[in-house]
């Protein structure tokens, strides 16, 4: 059985409940339990290591930084709590986000009661992320061809503060293009009668017993988290 | 019953000039109508009036006149009603595709009009069969080629079962083999009874569709309205009058002696994870005076090869020598002083508030002294024919054609020895594109050699002194345009030979 075999709505509910519980709970034992649960979800998600290697690298740097800051300015207990929280959140997010089919994003939220336009906006976002990445790459290449160097040669504070200005040759063309393209995209959607009435969704979703079980377990987990906070502090 | 346009005029909000003036036209089902005109002649506005974007989405302009779609006046129809009568395929299919999967893309319009699910599925399969893209239904839309994306967009449009199909420059993003296939498809759809209105810059190529009806727009007015034979005669007469100076005189001789400015020695390259090499041992010398037209179908390796010249990609095997130095030892910025590379879409690089800032960006990056930058930018603007513009003007307020010239000027200002132009004619009408090349060839202090990646054989024939044909990551022919472009075997290998439509179809429609 794979994590994708659960209905996407059940997965979203599980994710929201789990991460909320992680944020609510303070007791270290409960946090260890939630971190183990998140880790289990990630193992169950069977995401290839190659795919998440770089994300984990970034996460580890971030976690090390907040742990160090907590150790410096707060207590070792708080530092451990925050580190556990961050590990649990990262594992849960990777397990759910990396196994989510972008084509199912819209229908998932529509069937959770969100309006048509909001749900389709999510689909559009998923559709245009690869286009945006490609536009960035083309612009970086085009500006490199004009002698632009992305790396900061001067690492002084002033230079780092003006970093926004330095990135203008990359950011501006991509943003201007996205804004101009938005008019064409809105036209294309108008021409196909988007937003003129209630729409049918081609995809269908079916909740099965195991999905109901996951949803029930998710709410139980959330309730447990709130109770732990209340009882254990 | 037809599409009848009577005395149509339109002025966009906050503009004073009419985008269309007193246009009266008739388009019939079962026919292909070819609509041509320069940028700004009103072609896109005409399409927007027929499909209802004007006045439904462009509400603030001034519209006069009427359009009757198969007996119904469009003024009384909503966008949803119009969407079921007229299908529109825009210039860049990538912008029109809104769904992540092909099947969902075809379903999109049908979902919006609230058709029952079973009916949607039946129509998806019917449209996919009609376009012969059943094998693409489960694919991600962003992984499709330009030609495949266009077919998906047309399938999505036809799934709405329109009686008219508006095609806004559908050949712009296609290589010759895909363009030829697209034209065959348009012909077939018209033969099946749809009114096909084809708006196109690439007039010579579009005439292969054997249109029954041709319209030329100029400054928002109808300059020609008649059959294909009449249109050919009208066009020839007009070209004859406008042609200033034989282009062939501008061709420069290639210097066979001396070291090449840029040379590739047995260059190999493969993208990570790709099963086959993108370049499989390419050797090519670019010499003083060369204007090389680098041609071949999409995926032949043309852009990959050009990116090697400026270090954006590095060869896996082989050598790139730029002005006697191995490119492997030079950074992109160092190479940019010697080789200029202009990307296809100017929107990829324009960023500054003023033309002055935009044009001095490259020279400043490569360390040109400030005193020389001013002169170099002025010369670059002169070379692209924009010296009348104020340097304090924003590049974003210019037309697409002018932006494209600014992009070229931005690279020319770095005073490169070799200039690489990726699709210099894309999005430009024939006259504007030719004017740009003429100016570059006439310029005294222009680049010493030019390489242009192009699909336009007519342009190559007029301006290039060498045509290099690529296919499957290799060079299949290299020589003067007469030798290469007339070499049927090489042209066929490079997928560039334009076969006419099957004889039967041609005979039936050409006369």
XYZ file of C-alpha atoms in Angstrom:
744
model
C 0.000 0.000 0.000
C 1.277 3.477 -0.848
C 0.446 6.846 0.670
C -1.015 7.888 -2.714
C -3.651 5.158 -2.422
C -5.447 7.243 0.207
C -7.941 9.823 -1.044
C -6.142 13.199 -1.353
C -8.692 14.816 0.989
C -7.814 12.298 3.706
C -4.130 13.065 3.165
C -4.680 16.837 3.414
C -6.716 16.422 6.623
C -4.026 14.123 8.080
C -1.362 16.699 7.239
C -3.262 19.642 8.730
C -4.084 17.714 11.931
C -0.556 16.356 12.344
C 1.185 19.704 11.831
C -1.305 21.512 14.080
C -0.658 18.916 16.794
C 3.107 19.432 16.351
C 2.642 23.182 16.825
C 0.325 22.847 19.819
C 2.211 20.221 21.861
C 5.032 21.279 24.194
C 5.772 18.057 26.083
C 8.950 16.497 24.763
C 7.604 12.897 24.917
C 4.573 13.863 22.841
C 6.859 15.701 20.425
C 9.087 12.638 20.076
C 5.968 10.584 19.346
C 4.790 13.041 16.673
C 8.265 13.179 15.116
C 8.302 9.356 14.934
C 4.833 9.429 13.348
C 5.947 11.998 10.757
C 9.088 9.982 10.036
C 6.919 6.883 9.610
C 4.703 8.768 7.143
C 7.796 9.772 5.189
C 9.077 6.186 5.054
C 5.591 5.069 3.987
C 5.627 7.761 1.258
C 8.665 6.041 -0.304
C 10.063 9.276 -1.747
C 13.410 8.515 -3.408
C 16.317 9.919 -1.371
C 17.714 11.672 -4.462
C 14.539 13.737 -4.727
C 14.632 15.029 -1.164
C 18.379 15.100 -0.546
C 18.772 18.826 -1.265
C 15.624 19.793 0.638
C 16.880 17.886 3.715
C 20.235 19.593 3.389
C 18.535 22.999 3.552
C 16.263 21.823 6.386
C 19.207 20.561 8.447
C 20.993 23.905 8.087
C 17.825 25.739 9.123
C 17.181 23.411 12.068
C 20.787 23.739 13.238
C 20.481 27.524 13.086
C 17.274 27.760 15.134
C 18.634 25.229 17.631
C 21.791 27.296 18.067
C 19.778 30.497 18.528
C 17.522 28.792 21.094
C 20.542 27.462 22.944
C 22.054 30.932 23.037
C 19.005 32.955 23.984
C 16.662 30.450 25.645
C 17.049 27.050 27.306
C 18.360 23.665 26.122
C 14.836 22.232 26.634
C 13.303 24.804 24.322
C 16.059 24.229 21.805
C 15.294 20.479 21.796
C 11.558 21.163 21.486
C 12.002 23.473 18.517
C 14.379 21.052 16.820
C 11.926 18.167 17.233
C 9.097 20.356 15.931
C 11.058 21.355 12.864
C 12.091 17.758 12.091
C 8.489 16.548 12.442
C 7.121 19.377 10.247
C 9.757 18.801 7.569
C 9.142 15.043 7.452
C 5.348 15.415 7.332
C 5.521 18.125 4.651
C 7.850 16.099 2.432
C 5.694 12.972 2.853
C 2.510 14.752 1.767
C 3.728 17.405 -0.694
C 6.133 15.229 -2.690
C 3.537 12.491 -3.193
C 0.711 14.872 -4.166
C -0.347 14.738 -7.827
C -0.543 18.417 -8.927
C -3.441 17.544 -11.247
C -5.495 16.546 -8.173
C -4.982 19.796 -6.282
C -8.088 21.622 -7.580
C -10.569 18.780 -7.252
C -9.299 17.972 -3.731
C -10.081 21.451 -2.419
C -13.311 21.732 -4.424
C -14.593 18.535 -2.831
C -13.563 19.849 0.577
C -16.073 22.647 0.049
C -13.916 25.439 -1.368
C -15.443 27.473 -4.273
C -14.768 26.594 -7.962
C -12.597 29.651 -8.604
C -10.391 29.089 -5.543
C -9.972 25.396 -6.380
C -9.094 26.103 -10.002
C -6.634 28.806 -8.947
C -4.692 26.030 -7.173
C -4.681 23.969 -10.374
C -3.402 26.989 -12.303
C -0.598 27.488 -9.787
C 0.484 23.872 -10.197
C 0.326 24.295 -13.973
C 2.504 27.412 -14.087
C 5.247 26.555 -11.598
C 7.283 24.665 -14.264
C 6.742 27.566 -16.723
C 7.982 30.063 -14.139
C 11.076 27.959 -13.425
C 11.794 27.749 -17.176
C 11.354 31.537 -17.593
C 13.828 32.120 -14.741
C 16.379 29.844 -16.381
C 16.039 31.555 -19.776
C 16.399 35.008 -18.201
C 19.443 33.941 -16.170
C 21.049 32.650 -19.399
C 20.083 35.788 -21.363
C 21.609 38.083 -18.735
C 24.726 35.927 -18.363
C 25.144 36.394 -22.110
C 25.283 40.137 -21.359
C 28.156 39.583 -18.941
C 25.999 39.495 -15.813
C 27.410 37.453 -12.945
C 25.061 36.094 -10.364
C 27.682 35.527 -7.677
C 28.487 38.262 -5.206
C 32.122 39.166 -5.691
C 32.082 41.720 -2.885
C 30.807 40.179 0.337
C 30.690 43.392 2.383
C 27.523 44.275 4.329
C 26.714 47.101 1.903
C 26.916 44.731 -1.017
C 24.654 42.196 0.686
C 22.150 44.961 1.463
C 22.037 45.966 -2.199
C 21.504 42.364 -3.230
C 17.884 43.123 -4.205
C 19.093 45.675 -6.711
C 21.617 43.209 -8.080
C 18.898 40.675 -8.779
C 16.717 43.181 -10.663
C 17.993 42.024 -14.099
C 16.680 38.527 -13.261
C 13.548 39.350 -11.266
C 12.167 42.209 -13.423
C 11.934 40.366 -16.796
C 10.321 37.320 -15.177
C 7.779 39.403 -13.242
C 6.984 41.683 -16.204
C 6.511 38.641 -18.407
C 4.287 36.929 -15.841
C 2.110 40.059 -15.558
C 1.828 40.517 -19.338
C 1.163 36.811 -19.876
C -1.577 36.978 -17.254
C -3.696 39.054 -19.651
C -3.366 36.400 -22.373
C -4.127 33.659 -19.866
C -7.194 35.468 -18.560
C -8.360 35.935 -22.165
C -7.785 32.261 -22.926
C -9.885 31.309 -19.905
C -12.650 33.794 -20.779
C -12.784 32.365 -24.295
C -13.482 28.954 -22.825
C -16.310 30.239 -20.649
C -14.485 30.072 -17.310
C -16.486 31.507 -14.428
C -19.723 31.851 -16.397
C -21.621 29.355 -14.252
C -21.250 26.292 -12.025
C -18.698 23.958 -13.548
C -18.448 20.200 -13.824
C -15.161 18.645 -12.652
C -13.872 15.867 -14.861
C -12.050 14.119 -12.030
C -13.927 12.282 -9.328
C -12.863 11.337 -5.807
C -14.224 8.479 -3.685
C -13.755 8.072 0.033
C -13.243 4.423 1.017
C -13.305 2.864 4.510
C -9.552 3.307 4.920
C -9.873 7.029 4.097
C -12.570 7.433 6.755
C -10.264 5.593 9.161
C -7.370 7.964 8.368
C -9.597 11.026 8.783
C -10.891 9.731 12.137
C -7.338 8.955 13.303
C -6.207 12.432 12.212
C -8.884 14.155 14.289
C -8.104 11.867 17.216
C -4.451 12.861 16.903
C -5.366 16.543 16.919
C -7.622 16.058 19.938
C -4.810 14.140 21.656
C -2.397 16.984 20.917
C -4.730 19.593 22.392
C -5.322 17.364 25.431
C -1.562 16.859 25.890
C -1.008 20.599 25.839
C -3.798 21.092 28.354
C -2.787 18.249 30.666
C 0.994 18.228 30.354
C 1.611 21.905 29.619
C -24.823 31.397 -43.312
C -21.421 32.889 -42.671
C -19.471 35.194 -40.409
C -20.506 38.599 -41.627
C -18.640 41.682 -40.418
C -20.208 45.032 -41.287
C -18.540 48.457 -40.933
C -16.531 47.369 -37.901
C -14.394 49.998 -36.139
C -12.673 49.784 -32.770
C -10.624 52.174 -30.649
C -8.912 50.781 -27.524
C -9.438 52.620 -24.244
C -7.001 55.522 -23.755
C -5.974 55.457 -27.423
C -6.971 57.884 -30.128
C -6.150 55.897 -33.280
C -8.582 53.254 -34.521
C -7.253 49.705 -34.330
C -9.899 48.792 -36.944
C -11.628 51.181 -39.350
C -14.815 50.388 -41.313
C -13.947 46.740 -41.867
C -16.491 44.765 -43.888
C -15.742 41.083 -44.528
C -17.473 37.761 -45.044
C -15.999 34.416 -43.946
C -17.644 31.178 -45.096
C -17.820 27.692 -43.560
C -15.779 25.035 -45.363
C -13.179 27.604 -46.401
C -9.780 28.700 -45.146
C -9.435 32.480 -45.015
C -5.882 33.790 -44.699
C -5.620 37.189 -42.976
C -2.238 38.927 -43.277
C -0.841 42.285 -42.226
C 2.123 43.859 -40.445
C 2.318 44.157 -36.653
C -0.273 46.693 -35.539
C -2.396 46.326 -38.684
C -5.424 45.208 -36.644
C -5.285 41.417 -37.099
C -5.484 40.553 -33.407
C -8.183 43.186 -32.821
C -10.262 41.617 -35.595
C -9.953 38.221 -33.903
C -10.910 39.723 -30.530
C -14.018 41.259 -32.085
C -15.112 37.962 -33.645
C -14.545 35.845 -30.528
C -16.172 38.390 -28.238
C -13.176 39.388 -26.088
C -14.118 42.795 -27.494
C -16.404 44.030 -25.915
C -16.750 41.417 -23.124
C -13.186 41.591 -21.729
C -12.035 44.877 -23.319
C -14.996 46.859 -22.051
C -13.734 50.420 -22.171
C -12.965 50.811 -25.882
C -15.274 52.234 -28.533
C -16.889 49.691 -30.843
C -18.958 50.488 -33.923
C -20.434 48.144 -36.513
C -21.818 44.621 -36.241
C -20.752 41.010 -36.497
C -23.229 38.276 -37.385
C -22.144 34.741 -36.553
C -24.127 32.329 -38.660
C -27.188 34.567 -38.508
C -26.889 35.699 -34.859
C -25.623 39.165 -33.912
C -22.696 38.786 -31.480
C -23.880 41.804 -29.468
C -26.629 39.641 -27.988
C -24.417 36.669 -27.097
C -22.548 36.058 -23.833
C -18.922 34.870 -23.778
C -20.130 31.388 -22.776
C -22.481 31.309 -25.789
C -19.772 32.646 -28.085
C -17.317 30.009 -26.795
C -19.589 27.294 -28.212
C -19.735 28.954 -31.635
C -16.195 30.236 -32.191
C -12.970 28.560 -31.095
C -9.774 30.586 -30.769
C -6.208 29.316 -30.866
C -3.779 31.965 -29.666
C -0.241 32.580 -30.844
C 1.615 30.864 -28.006
C -0.079 27.606 -27.045
C 1.897 27.497 -23.802
C 0.041 30.582 -22.569
C -3.336 29.158 -23.461
C -2.926 25.821 -21.700
C -4.366 26.032 -18.193
C -4.399 22.410 -17.010
C -1.521 20.210 -15.878
C -2.729 17.146 -17.870
C -3.718 16.925 -21.523
C -7.053 15.261 -20.729
C -7.978 18.024 -18.261
C -6.957 20.664 -20.791
C -9.346 19.308 -23.413
C -12.051 19.065 -20.735
C -11.598 22.643 -19.438
C -14.130 24.496 -21.645
C -16.635 21.643 -21.398
C -16.365 21.667 -17.586
C -16.955 25.426 -17.577
C -20.202 25.160 -19.527
C -21.343 22.506 -17.051
C -21.673 19.579 -19.458
C -22.363 16.200 -17.762
C -19.198 14.204 -17.039
C -20.019 11.303 -19.371
C -20.520 13.698 -22.266
C -17.226 15.456 -21.478
C -15.338 12.148 -21.603
C -16.953 11.224 -24.929
C -16.039 14.619 -26.425
C -12.434 14.408 -25.152
C -11.927 11.116 -26.950
C -13.633 12.366 -30.091
C -11.449 15.501 -30.250
C -8.299 13.482 -29.482
C -9.160 11.083 -32.296
C -9.773 13.955 -34.703
C -6.343 15.436 -33.902
C -4.675 12.011 -33.631
C -3.383 12.693 -30.130
C -4.983 9.839 -28.184
C -1.482 8.819 -27.058
C -0.971 12.206 -25.360
C -4.085 12.196 -23.148
C -2.272 11.198 -19.920
C 0.805 13.374 -20.504
C 1.743 16.472 -18.473
C 1.086 19.543 -20.619
C 4.415 21.209 -19.833
C 6.348 18.214 -21.170
C 4.837 18.561 -24.675
C 6.682 19.983 -27.698
C 5.395 23.199 -29.299
C 3.661 21.246 -32.068
C 2.038 18.848 -29.597
C 0.895 21.728 -27.386
C -0.763 23.366 -30.357
C -2.607 20.177 -31.269
C -3.842 19.900 -27.687
C -5.090 23.502 -27.783
C -6.870 22.864 -31.087
C -8.386 19.643 -29.706
C -9.599 21.556 -26.635
C -11.140 24.171 -28.932
C -12.790 21.623 -31.239
C -14.214 19.739 -28.244
C -16.533 22.746 -27.798
C -17.850 21.908 -31.309
C -17.447 25.428 -32.738
C -18.520 26.324 -36.269
C -15.586 28.672 -36.753
C -11.938 28.365 -35.781
C -9.783 31.491 -35.340
C -6.044 30.845 -35.497
C -3.808 33.731 -34.384
C -0.346 33.152 -35.888
C -0.407 29.407 -35.285
C 2.857 28.804 -37.169
C 4.915 31.219 -35.039
C 6.290 28.622 -32.628
C 6.531 25.710 -35.059
C 9.461 24.356 -37.063
C 8.820 23.676 -40.779
C 7.778 20.000 -40.421
C 5.313 20.860 -37.618
C 4.069 23.928 -39.511
C 3.428 21.778 -42.566
C 1.489 19.242 -40.476
C -0.506 22.082 -38.881
C -1.438 23.524 -42.294
C -2.634 20.104 -43.455
C -4.779 19.891 -40.349
C -6.324 23.350 -40.915
C -7.130 22.363 -44.494
C -8.776 19.135 -43.317
C -10.890 20.964 -40.700
C -12.130 23.427 -43.323
C -12.914 20.532 -45.648
C -14.997 19.055 -42.818
C -17.133 22.216 -42.844
C -15.604 24.582 -40.282
C -14.923 28.228 -41.170
C -11.144 28.514 -40.608
C -9.714 32.018 -40.227
C -5.924 31.886 -40.266
C -4.060 35.037 -39.220
C -0.385 34.679 -40.091
C 2.897 36.570 -40.475
C 4.522 33.734 -42.385
C 2.528 34.491 -45.524
C 4.563 32.470 -48.016
C 4.286 29.353 -45.884
C 0.622 29.912 -45.030
C -0.279 30.065 -48.726
C 0.498 26.324 -48.836
C -2.836 25.775 -47.088
C -4.515 26.756 -50.391
C -6.821 29.382 -48.894
C -10.033 30.105 -50.762
C -10.067 33.631 -49.356
C -7.262 36.103 -48.587
C -7.496 39.373 -46.677
C -4.726 41.902 -46.107
C -5.085 44.504 -43.363
C -3.112 47.737 -43.264
C -3.429 50.331 -40.480
C -6.755 48.859 -39.404
C -8.311 48.911 -42.875
C -8.904 46.197 -45.458
C -6.197 46.640 -48.106
C -7.023 43.471 -50.037
C -10.021 41.119 -50.033
C -10.161 38.412 -52.696
C -8.930 34.976 -53.760
C -5.426 33.502 -53.444
C -4.424 34.168 -57.056
C -5.430 37.825 -56.771
C -3.617 38.066 -53.435
C -0.375 36.671 -54.903
C -0.472 39.255 -57.696
C -1.288 42.076 -55.259
C 1.560 41.024 -52.960
C 4.113 40.746 -55.767
C 3.225 44.208 -57.067
C 3.582 45.679 -53.584
C 6.904 43.962 -52.826
C 8.284 45.084 -56.179
C 7.569 48.677 -55.298
C 9.016 48.500 -51.774
C 12.216 46.581 -52.333
C 15.010 49.078 -51.840
C 18.320 47.611 -52.985
C 18.862 43.971 -53.881
C 19.561 42.073 -50.671
C 22.107 39.873 -52.360
C 24.416 42.896 -52.745
C 24.616 43.139 -48.985
C 25.966 39.637 -48.634
C 29.592 39.705 -47.655
C 32.178 37.245 -48.852
C 33.442 34.841 -46.236
C 37.202 35.100 -45.772
C 38.613 31.657 -46.382
C 42.009 32.742 -45.068
C 43.014 33.568 -41.532
C 42.021 31.985 -38.273
C 38.303 31.474 -37.719
C 36.631 33.800 -35.217
C 34.753 30.900 -33.650
C 35.240 27.209 -34.173
C 33.768 23.994 -32.856
C 35.946 20.867 -32.963
C 34.121 17.540 -32.686
C 31.776 18.860 -29.991
C 29.682 16.305 -28.093
C 27.007 17.085 -25.529
C 24.173 15.282 -23.736
C 21.685 16.764 -21.268
C 21.750 14.955 -17.900
C 19.541 11.876 -18.011
C 18.934 12.141 -21.767
C 19.205 8.787 -23.567
C 20.888 10.234 -26.670
C 23.482 12.928 -27.310
C 22.093 16.368 -28.192
C 25.284 17.058 -30.154
C 27.078 14.103 -31.656
C 30.425 15.419 -32.905
C 29.869 18.849 -34.474
C 32.720 20.682 -36.222
C 32.151 24.159 -37.640
C 34.234 27.271 -38.359
C 32.748 30.775 -38.334
C 34.937 33.193 -40.312
C 35.170 36.933 -40.922
C 32.300 38.096 -43.154
C 30.127 35.048 -42.553
C 26.383 35.336 -42.198
C 25.467 31.771 -41.389
C 21.860 30.615 -41.343
C 21.774 27.690 -38.901
C 18.724 25.646 -39.797
C 17.070 22.390 -38.792
C 13.987 21.057 -37.013
C 13.356 21.684 -33.300
C 15.627 19.470 -31.217
C 18.317 19.286 -33.936
C 20.833 20.901 -31.545
C 21.009 24.437 -33.012
C 20.468 26.334 -29.749
C 22.642 23.864 -27.811
C 25.502 24.535 -30.233
C 25.073 28.310 -29.951
C 25.024 28.171 -26.145
C 28.425 26.420 -26.299
C 29.875 29.491 -28.049
C 29.159 31.660 -25.040
C 29.824 29.095 -22.322
C 26.222 28.708 -21.156
C 26.795 25.013 -21.865
C 30.173 23.258 -21.933
C 30.979 20.363 -24.261
C 31.237 16.872 -22.787
C 33.905 16.139 -25.384
C 35.572 18.286 -28.059
C 36.651 21.919 -28.051
C 35.160 25.355 -28.671
C 37.747 27.937 -29.749
C 36.775 31.616 -29.571
C 39.234 34.068 -31.126
C 42.133 31.622 -30.724
C 41.347 30.830 -27.087
C 39.805 27.683 -25.671
C 36.339 28.619 -24.339
C 36.845 26.106 -21.523
C 39.294 28.540 -19.887
C 36.981 31.573 -20.158
C 33.952 32.596 -18.079
C 30.607 33.490 -19.682
C 31.315 37.175 -18.979
C 34.706 36.938 -20.713
C 33.157 35.145 -23.676
C 30.358 37.742 -23.873
C 32.933 40.348 -24.984
C 33.714 38.263 -28.042
C 30.443 36.521 -28.839
C 27.074 38.244 -28.494
C 23.994 36.080 -28.069
C 20.519 37.556 -28.554
C 17.739 35.375 -27.163
C 14.561 34.824 -29.143
C 12.196 36.678 -26.836
C 13.241 40.228 -25.846
C 11.005 39.918 -22.775
C 13.583 37.494 -21.342
C 16.151 40.260 -20.879
C 14.644 43.764 -20.755
C 14.594 45.028 -17.173
C 15.771 48.643 -16.875
C 13.818 51.870 -16.382
C 15.433 53.618 -19.323
C 16.976 52.651 -22.645
C 20.251 54.209 -21.450
C 20.412 51.865 -18.450
C 19.282 48.872 -20.523
C 21.849 49.382 -23.256
C 24.765 50.146 -20.937
C 24.095 47.041 -18.777
C 26.087 44.649 -20.962
C 29.045 46.980 -21.694
C 29.323 47.846 -17.986
C 29.268 44.163 -16.992
C 32.166 43.379 -19.310
C 34.180 46.306 -17.960
C 33.960 48.751 -20.870
C 35.212 52.239 -19.823
C 32.327 54.666 -19.107
C 33.530 57.084 -21.785
C 33.214 54.386 -24.457
C 29.855 53.072 -23.258
C 28.025 56.194 -24.398
C 29.431 55.917 -27.904
C 28.855 52.151 -28.077
C 25.185 52.439 -27.062
C 24.566 55.251 -29.569
C 26.155 53.175 -32.343
C 24.156 50.094 -31.348
C 20.855 52.019 -31.458
C 21.829 53.403 -34.866
C 22.582 49.891 -36.138
C 19.108 48.607 -35.243
C 17.400 51.722 -36.641
C 16.190 53.163 -33.335
C 18.415 56.234 -33.041
C 15.322 58.460 -33.086
C 14.276 57.137 -29.642
C 15.119 59.059 -26.474
C 17.549 57.259 -24.172
C 15.389 58.281 -21.218
C 12.448 56.314 -22.596
C 11.372 53.057 -20.909
C 11.935 49.917 -22.993
C 8.611 48.561 -21.708
C 6.582 51.230 -23.511
C 7.878 50.110 -26.931
C 6.174 47.794 -29.440
C 7.269 44.142 -29.609
C 9.281 44.805 -32.788
C 11.076 47.748 -31.173
C 11.763 45.732 -28.009
C 13.312 43.049 -30.152
C 15.607 45.634 -31.724
C 16.501 47.018 -28.286
C 17.446 43.485 -27.213
C 19.753 43.220 -30.246
C 21.183 46.700 -29.519
C 21.818 45.703 -25.898
C 24.100 42.925 -27.131
C 25.640 44.965 -29.977
C 26.628 47.652 -27.453
C 29.102 45.126 -26.020
C 30.774 45.237 -29.458
C 31.068 41.471 -29.924
C 33.034 40.079 -32.854
C 30.465 37.367 -33.547
C 26.727 37.961 -33.148
C 24.370 35.026 -32.624
C 20.690 35.760 -33.280
C 18.214 33.135 -32.106
C 15.169 33.310 -34.397
C 15.577 37.001 -35.332
C 12.309 36.941 -37.267
C 10.110 35.324 -34.572
C 7.149 37.588 -33.881
C 8.220 40.110 -36.538
C 6.600 40.595 -39.924
C 8.772 39.883 -42.975
C 9.545 43.543 -43.751
C 10.633 44.436 -40.201
C 12.847 41.359 -39.918
C 14.526 42.042 -43.270
C 15.070 45.685 -42.389
C 16.918 44.666 -39.206
C 19.244 42.310 -41.103
C 19.914 44.890 -43.817
C 20.969 47.417 -41.200
C 23.293 44.953 -39.474
C 24.953 44.113 -42.784
C 25.326 47.743 -43.801
C 26.788 48.853 -40.446
C 30.478 49.662 -40.677
C 31.268 48.895 -37.062
C 28.915 45.933 -36.802
C 29.870 42.379 -35.857
C 32.482 40.658 -38.020
C 30.329 37.553 -38.412
C 26.686 36.707 -37.743
C 25.105 33.341 -36.989
C 21.320 33.304 -37.138
C 19.200 30.379 -36.015
C 16.165 30.444 -38.277
C 13.375 28.415 -39.841
C 12.924 30.959 -42.618
C 14.456 29.574 -45.821
C 13.544 32.673 -47.839
C 15.417 34.897 -45.399
C 18.422 32.559 -45.469
C 18.441 32.643 -49.256
C 18.402 36.439 -49.353
C 20.960 37.243 -46.682
C 23.121 34.288 -45.664
C 26.355 33.459 -47.443
C 26.374 30.040 -45.772
C 23.586 27.727 -44.729
C 24.371 25.065 -42.152
C 21.719 22.350 -41.877
C 21.523 20.358 -38.648
C 19.556 17.221 -37.809
C 19.818 14.839 -34.882
C 22.753 16.687 -33.318
C 24.898 16.609 -36.453
C 25.616 18.898 -39.382
C 24.127 17.382 -42.536
C 25.075 20.138 -44.985
C 27.201 23.294 -44.947
C 27.626 25.571 -47.972
C 26.268 28.505 -49.977
C 22.454 28.862 -49.786
C 21.999 27.769 -53.406
C 23.843 24.483 -52.769
C 22.274 23.599 -49.430
C 18.704 24.851 -49.752
C 18.333 23.245 -53.176
C 19.910 19.985 -52.013
C 16.702 17.974 -51.631
C 18.390 15.020 -49.946
C 20.011 17.188 -47.243
C 16.895 19.322 -46.806
C 14.784 16.195 -46.395
C 17.264 14.823 -43.839
C 16.994 18.074 -41.916
C 13.193 17.850 -42.155
C 13.038 21.180 -43.965
C 11.783 20.230 -47.385
C 8.351 21.793 -47.756
C 6.250 19.294 -49.680
C 3.147 20.697 -51.242
C -0.208 19.482 -49.992
C -1.236 16.198 -51.629
C -1.925 16.888 -55.293
C -5.627 16.154 -55.099
C -6.224 18.592 -52.283
C -4.104 21.254 -53.927
C -5.881 20.976 -57.277
C -9.238 21.107 -55.605
C -8.471 24.244 -53.637
C -5.786 26.177 -55.417
C -7.874 27.445 -58.241
